[in-house]
CSV table of C-alpha atoms in Angstrom, one decimal:
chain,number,residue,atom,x,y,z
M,807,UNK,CA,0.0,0.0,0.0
M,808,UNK,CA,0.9,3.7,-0.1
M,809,UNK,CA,3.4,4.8,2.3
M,810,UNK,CA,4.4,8.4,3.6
M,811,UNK,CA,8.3,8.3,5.0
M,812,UNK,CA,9.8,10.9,6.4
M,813,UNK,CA,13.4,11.6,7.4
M,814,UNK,CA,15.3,12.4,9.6
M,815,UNK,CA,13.6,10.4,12.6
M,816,UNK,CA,15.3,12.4,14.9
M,817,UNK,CA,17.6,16.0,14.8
M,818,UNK,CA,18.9,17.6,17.3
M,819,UNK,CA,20.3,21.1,17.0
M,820,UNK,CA,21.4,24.2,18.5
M,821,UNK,CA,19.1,27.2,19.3
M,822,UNK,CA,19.7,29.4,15.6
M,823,UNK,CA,20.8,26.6,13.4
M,824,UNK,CA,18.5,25.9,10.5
M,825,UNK,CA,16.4,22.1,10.3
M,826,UNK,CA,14.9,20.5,7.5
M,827,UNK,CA,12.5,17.5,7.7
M,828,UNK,CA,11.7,15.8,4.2
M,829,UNK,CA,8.5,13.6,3.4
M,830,UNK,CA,8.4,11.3,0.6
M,831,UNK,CA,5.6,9.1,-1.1
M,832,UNK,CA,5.5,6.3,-3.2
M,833,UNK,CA,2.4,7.7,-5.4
M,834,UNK,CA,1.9,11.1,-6.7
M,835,UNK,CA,-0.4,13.2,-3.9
M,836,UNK,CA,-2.9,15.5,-4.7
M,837,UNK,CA,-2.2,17.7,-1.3
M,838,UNK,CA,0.2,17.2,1.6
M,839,UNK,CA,-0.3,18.3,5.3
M,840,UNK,CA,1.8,19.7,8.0
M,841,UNK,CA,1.5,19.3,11.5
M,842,UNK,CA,3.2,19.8,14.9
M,843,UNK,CA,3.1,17.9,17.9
M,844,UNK,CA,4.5,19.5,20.9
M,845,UNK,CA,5.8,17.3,23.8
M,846,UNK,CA,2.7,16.2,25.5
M,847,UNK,CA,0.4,17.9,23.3
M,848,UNK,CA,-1.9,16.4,20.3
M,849,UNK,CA,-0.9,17.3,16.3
M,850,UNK,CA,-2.1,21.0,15.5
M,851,UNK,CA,-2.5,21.7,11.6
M,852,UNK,CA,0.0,23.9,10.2
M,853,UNK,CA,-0.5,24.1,6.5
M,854,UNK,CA,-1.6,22.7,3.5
M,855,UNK,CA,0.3,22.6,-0.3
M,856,UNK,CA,-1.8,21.6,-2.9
M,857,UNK,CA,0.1,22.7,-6.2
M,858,UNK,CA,3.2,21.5,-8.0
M,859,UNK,CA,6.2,23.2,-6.7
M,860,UNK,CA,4.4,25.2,-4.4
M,861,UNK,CA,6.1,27.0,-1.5
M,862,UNK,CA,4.4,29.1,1.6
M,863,UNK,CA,6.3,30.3,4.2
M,864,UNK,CA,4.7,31.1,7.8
M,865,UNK,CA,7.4,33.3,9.6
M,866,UNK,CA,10.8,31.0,10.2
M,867,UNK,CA,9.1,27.7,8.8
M,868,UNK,CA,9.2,27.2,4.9
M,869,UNK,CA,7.2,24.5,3.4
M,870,UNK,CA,7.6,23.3,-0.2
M,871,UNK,CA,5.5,20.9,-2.4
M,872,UNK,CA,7.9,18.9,-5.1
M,873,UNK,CA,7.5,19.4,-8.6
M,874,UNK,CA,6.3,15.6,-9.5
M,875,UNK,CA,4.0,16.0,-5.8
M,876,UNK,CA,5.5,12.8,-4.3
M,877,UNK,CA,7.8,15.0,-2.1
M,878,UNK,CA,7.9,17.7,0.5
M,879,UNK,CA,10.0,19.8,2.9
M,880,UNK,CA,9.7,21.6,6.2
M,881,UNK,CA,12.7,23.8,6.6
M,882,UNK,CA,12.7,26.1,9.8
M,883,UNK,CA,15.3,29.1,9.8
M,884,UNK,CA,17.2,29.8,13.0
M,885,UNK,CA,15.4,27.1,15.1
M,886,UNK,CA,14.4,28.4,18.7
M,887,UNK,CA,13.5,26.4,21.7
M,888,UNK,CA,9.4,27.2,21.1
M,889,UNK,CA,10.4,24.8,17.8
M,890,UNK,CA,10.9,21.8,19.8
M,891,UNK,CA,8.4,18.8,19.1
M,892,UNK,CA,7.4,16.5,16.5
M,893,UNK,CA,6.6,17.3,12.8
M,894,UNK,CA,4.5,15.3,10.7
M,895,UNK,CA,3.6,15.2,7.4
M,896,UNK,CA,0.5,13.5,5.8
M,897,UNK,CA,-1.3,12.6,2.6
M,898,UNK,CA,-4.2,11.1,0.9
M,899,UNK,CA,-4.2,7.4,0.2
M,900,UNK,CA,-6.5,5.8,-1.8
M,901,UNK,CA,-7.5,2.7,0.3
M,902,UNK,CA,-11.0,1.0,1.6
M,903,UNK,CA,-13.2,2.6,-1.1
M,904,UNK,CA,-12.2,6.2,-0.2
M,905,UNK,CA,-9.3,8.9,0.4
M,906,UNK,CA,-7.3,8.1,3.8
M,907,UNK,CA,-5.1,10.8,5.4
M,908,UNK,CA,-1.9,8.9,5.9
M,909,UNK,CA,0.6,10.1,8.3
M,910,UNK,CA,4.3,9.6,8.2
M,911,UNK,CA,6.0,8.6,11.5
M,912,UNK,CA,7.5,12.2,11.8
M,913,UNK,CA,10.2,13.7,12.8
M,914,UNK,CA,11.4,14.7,16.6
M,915,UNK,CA,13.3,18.2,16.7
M,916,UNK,CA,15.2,19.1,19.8
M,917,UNK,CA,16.9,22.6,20.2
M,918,UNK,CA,19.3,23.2,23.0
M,919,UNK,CA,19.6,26.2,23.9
J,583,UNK,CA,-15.8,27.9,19.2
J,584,UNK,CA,-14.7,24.4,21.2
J,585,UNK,CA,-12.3,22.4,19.3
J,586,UNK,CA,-12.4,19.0,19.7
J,587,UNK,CA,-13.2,17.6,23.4
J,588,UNK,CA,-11.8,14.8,24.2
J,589,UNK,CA,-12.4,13.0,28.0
J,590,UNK,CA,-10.7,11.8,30.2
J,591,UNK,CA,-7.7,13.0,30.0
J,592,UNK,CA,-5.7,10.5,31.7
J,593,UNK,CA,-7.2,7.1,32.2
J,594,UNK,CA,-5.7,4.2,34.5
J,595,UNK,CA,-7.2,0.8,34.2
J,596,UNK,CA,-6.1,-2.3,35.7
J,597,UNK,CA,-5.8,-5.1,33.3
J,598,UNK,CA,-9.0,-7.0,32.4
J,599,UNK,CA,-11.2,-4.0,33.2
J,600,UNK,CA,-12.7,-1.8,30.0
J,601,UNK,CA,-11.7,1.0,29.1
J,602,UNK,CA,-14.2,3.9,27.1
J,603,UNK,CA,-12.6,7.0,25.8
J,604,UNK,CA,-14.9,9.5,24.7
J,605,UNK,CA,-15.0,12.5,21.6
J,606,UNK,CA,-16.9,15.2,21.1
J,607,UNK,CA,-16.2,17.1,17.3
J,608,UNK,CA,-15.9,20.4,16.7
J,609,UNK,CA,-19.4,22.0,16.3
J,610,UNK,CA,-20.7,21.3,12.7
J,611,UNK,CA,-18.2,18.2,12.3
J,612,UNK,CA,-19.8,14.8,11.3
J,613,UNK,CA,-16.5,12.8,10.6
J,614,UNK,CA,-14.2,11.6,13.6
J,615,UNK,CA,-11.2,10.0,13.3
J,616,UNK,CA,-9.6,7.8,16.0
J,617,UNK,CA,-5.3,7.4,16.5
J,618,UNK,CA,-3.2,5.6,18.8
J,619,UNK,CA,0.0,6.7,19.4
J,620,UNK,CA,2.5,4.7,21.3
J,621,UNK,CA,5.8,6.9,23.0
J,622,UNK,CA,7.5,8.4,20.7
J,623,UNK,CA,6.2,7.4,17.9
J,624,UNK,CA,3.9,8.4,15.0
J,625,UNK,CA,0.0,8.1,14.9
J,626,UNK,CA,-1.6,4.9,14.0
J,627,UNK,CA,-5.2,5.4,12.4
J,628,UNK,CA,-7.4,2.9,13.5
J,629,UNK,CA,-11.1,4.0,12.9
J,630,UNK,CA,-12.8,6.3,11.0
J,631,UNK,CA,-16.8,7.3,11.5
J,632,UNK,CA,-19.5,9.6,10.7
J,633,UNK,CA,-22.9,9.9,12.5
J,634,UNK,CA,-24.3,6.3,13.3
J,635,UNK,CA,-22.1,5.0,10.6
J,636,UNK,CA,-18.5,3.3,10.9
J,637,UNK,CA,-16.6,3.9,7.4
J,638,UNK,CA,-13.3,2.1,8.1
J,639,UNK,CA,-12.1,0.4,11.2
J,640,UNK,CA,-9.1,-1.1,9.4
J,641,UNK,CA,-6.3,-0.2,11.7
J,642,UNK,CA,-8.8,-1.6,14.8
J,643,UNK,CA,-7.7,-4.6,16.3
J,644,UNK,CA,-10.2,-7.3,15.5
J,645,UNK,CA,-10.9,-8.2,19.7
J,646,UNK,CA,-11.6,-5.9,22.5
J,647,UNK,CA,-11.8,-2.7,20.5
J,648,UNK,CA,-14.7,-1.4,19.3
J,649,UNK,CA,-15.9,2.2,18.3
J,650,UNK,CA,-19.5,3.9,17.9
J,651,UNK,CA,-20.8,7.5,17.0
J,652,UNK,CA,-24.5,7.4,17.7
J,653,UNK,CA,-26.7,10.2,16.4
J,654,UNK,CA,-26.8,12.2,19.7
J,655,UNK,CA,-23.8,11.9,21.9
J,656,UNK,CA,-20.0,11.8,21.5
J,657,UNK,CA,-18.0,9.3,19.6
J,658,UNK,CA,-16.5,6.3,22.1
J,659,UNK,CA,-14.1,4.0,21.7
J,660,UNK,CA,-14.0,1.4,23.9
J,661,UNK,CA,-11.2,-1.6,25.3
J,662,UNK,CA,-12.5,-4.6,26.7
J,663,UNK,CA,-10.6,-6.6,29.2
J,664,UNK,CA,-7.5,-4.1,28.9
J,665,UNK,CA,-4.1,-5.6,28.6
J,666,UNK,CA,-0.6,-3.6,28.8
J,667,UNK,CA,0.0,-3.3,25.3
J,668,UNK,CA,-2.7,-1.2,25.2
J,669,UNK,CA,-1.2,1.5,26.9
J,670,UNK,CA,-0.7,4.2,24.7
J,671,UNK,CA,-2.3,8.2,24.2
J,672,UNK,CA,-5.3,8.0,22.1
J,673,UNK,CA,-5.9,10.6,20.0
J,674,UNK,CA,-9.1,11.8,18.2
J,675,UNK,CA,-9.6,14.1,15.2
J,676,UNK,CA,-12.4,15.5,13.3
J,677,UNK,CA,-13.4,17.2,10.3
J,678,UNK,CA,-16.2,18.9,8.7
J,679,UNK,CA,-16.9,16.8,6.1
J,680,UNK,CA,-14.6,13.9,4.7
J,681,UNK,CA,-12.0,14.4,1.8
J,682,UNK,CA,-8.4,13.6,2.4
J,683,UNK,CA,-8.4,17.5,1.6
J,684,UNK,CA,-9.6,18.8,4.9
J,685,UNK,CA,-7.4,18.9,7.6
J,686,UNK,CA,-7.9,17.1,10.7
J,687,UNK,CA,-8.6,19.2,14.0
J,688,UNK,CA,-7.1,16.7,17.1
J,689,UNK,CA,-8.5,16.6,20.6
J,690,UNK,CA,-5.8,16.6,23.4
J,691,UNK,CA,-5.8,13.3,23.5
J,692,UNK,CA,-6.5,10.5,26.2
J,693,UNK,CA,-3.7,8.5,28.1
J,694,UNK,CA,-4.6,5.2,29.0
J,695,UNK,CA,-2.1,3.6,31.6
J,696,UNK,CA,-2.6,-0.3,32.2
J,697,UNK,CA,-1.5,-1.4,36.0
């Protein structure tokens, strides 16, 4: 079946370096999702690409949409400690008769300060 | 404008007794989703309902799980004769209608903790 991977499962960095998590799936998606989980917390929405090659930024975080929509990228400038927590991306998979949100296993980013 | 409520927030159940977590949508959502999340890792869908209706329960274990959204009332999911392996945060999500185009809004989750 359809699979959403995402890399790394783990970074750690400094307060101020840059991060980048990557998503990749093996069948073209019509939209891909963001979301962070903060320690404790439940997922929270962040955004939502839709067309080929898209990019939106929101403040420090950049997300991008690939040009063949099987890949994406969450790339967060100067990382601060508010960053910390676990990124996940998600996408529609045909399966069951209908369109499932499939999420991949994420990514855990922690800053030190 | 109450996002999704989920209750209780922590549950601790001794093994063999049942377990019922409970959802309420965000107002004017008909679709609820429920997740399991073990520590650390990532979410793992395991039913999916609208109003009186189960769509796909495909990621619920056959046995001791089952999961309902009647008419009037929240959603439940409920664990028969709880074992450890069940311990795990139990997330549920909801959206206003279904397409793999809406995003999901998450309750804060419940923590079930087997003694």
């Amino acid at each position: 079946g359809q699979q959403v991977m995402q890399i790394p499962q783990y970074q750690h960095v400094q307060e101020g370096e840059d991060f980048t998590t990557y998503c990749n799936s093996s069948t073209t998606l019509s939209n891909i999702q963001w979301y962070k989980q903060r320690p404790g917390g439940h997922p929270v929405f962040l955004i939502q690409l839709v067309k080929s090659g898209e990019v939106k930024k929101q403040k420090r975080l950049t997300f991008q949409f690939g040009e063949a929509k099987k890949n994406s990228s969450l790339h967060i400038t100067a990382t601060q400690t508010t960053d910390v927590g676990t990124y996940f991306c998600a996408g529609p998979a045909f399966s069951g008769g209908y369109n499932k949100l499939i999420f991949g296993a994420g990514t855990r980013l922690a800053v030190h300060p | 404008n109450a996002g999704v409520m989920q209750n209780p927030r922590h549950l601790v159940r001794r093994r063999g007794q049942e377990a019922r977590l409970r959802c309420s949508p965000m107002k004017g959502h008909s679709h609820v989703y429920w997740y399991r999340q073990l520590p650390e890792e990532g979410l793992k869908f395991m039913v999916y309902l609208q109003k009186e209706n189960i769509i796909d329960e495909s990621g619920m274990p056959k046995e001791r799980f089952s999961a309902e959204f009647p008419k009037e009332g929240p959603s439940i999911l409920r664990i028969q004769q709880v074992v450890r392996g069940d311990s795990a945060a139990y997330f549920c999500a909801s959206s206003p209608q279904h397409s793999s185009n809406q995003p999901q809004h998450f309750g804060d989750g419940t923590r079930l903790s087997i003694l």
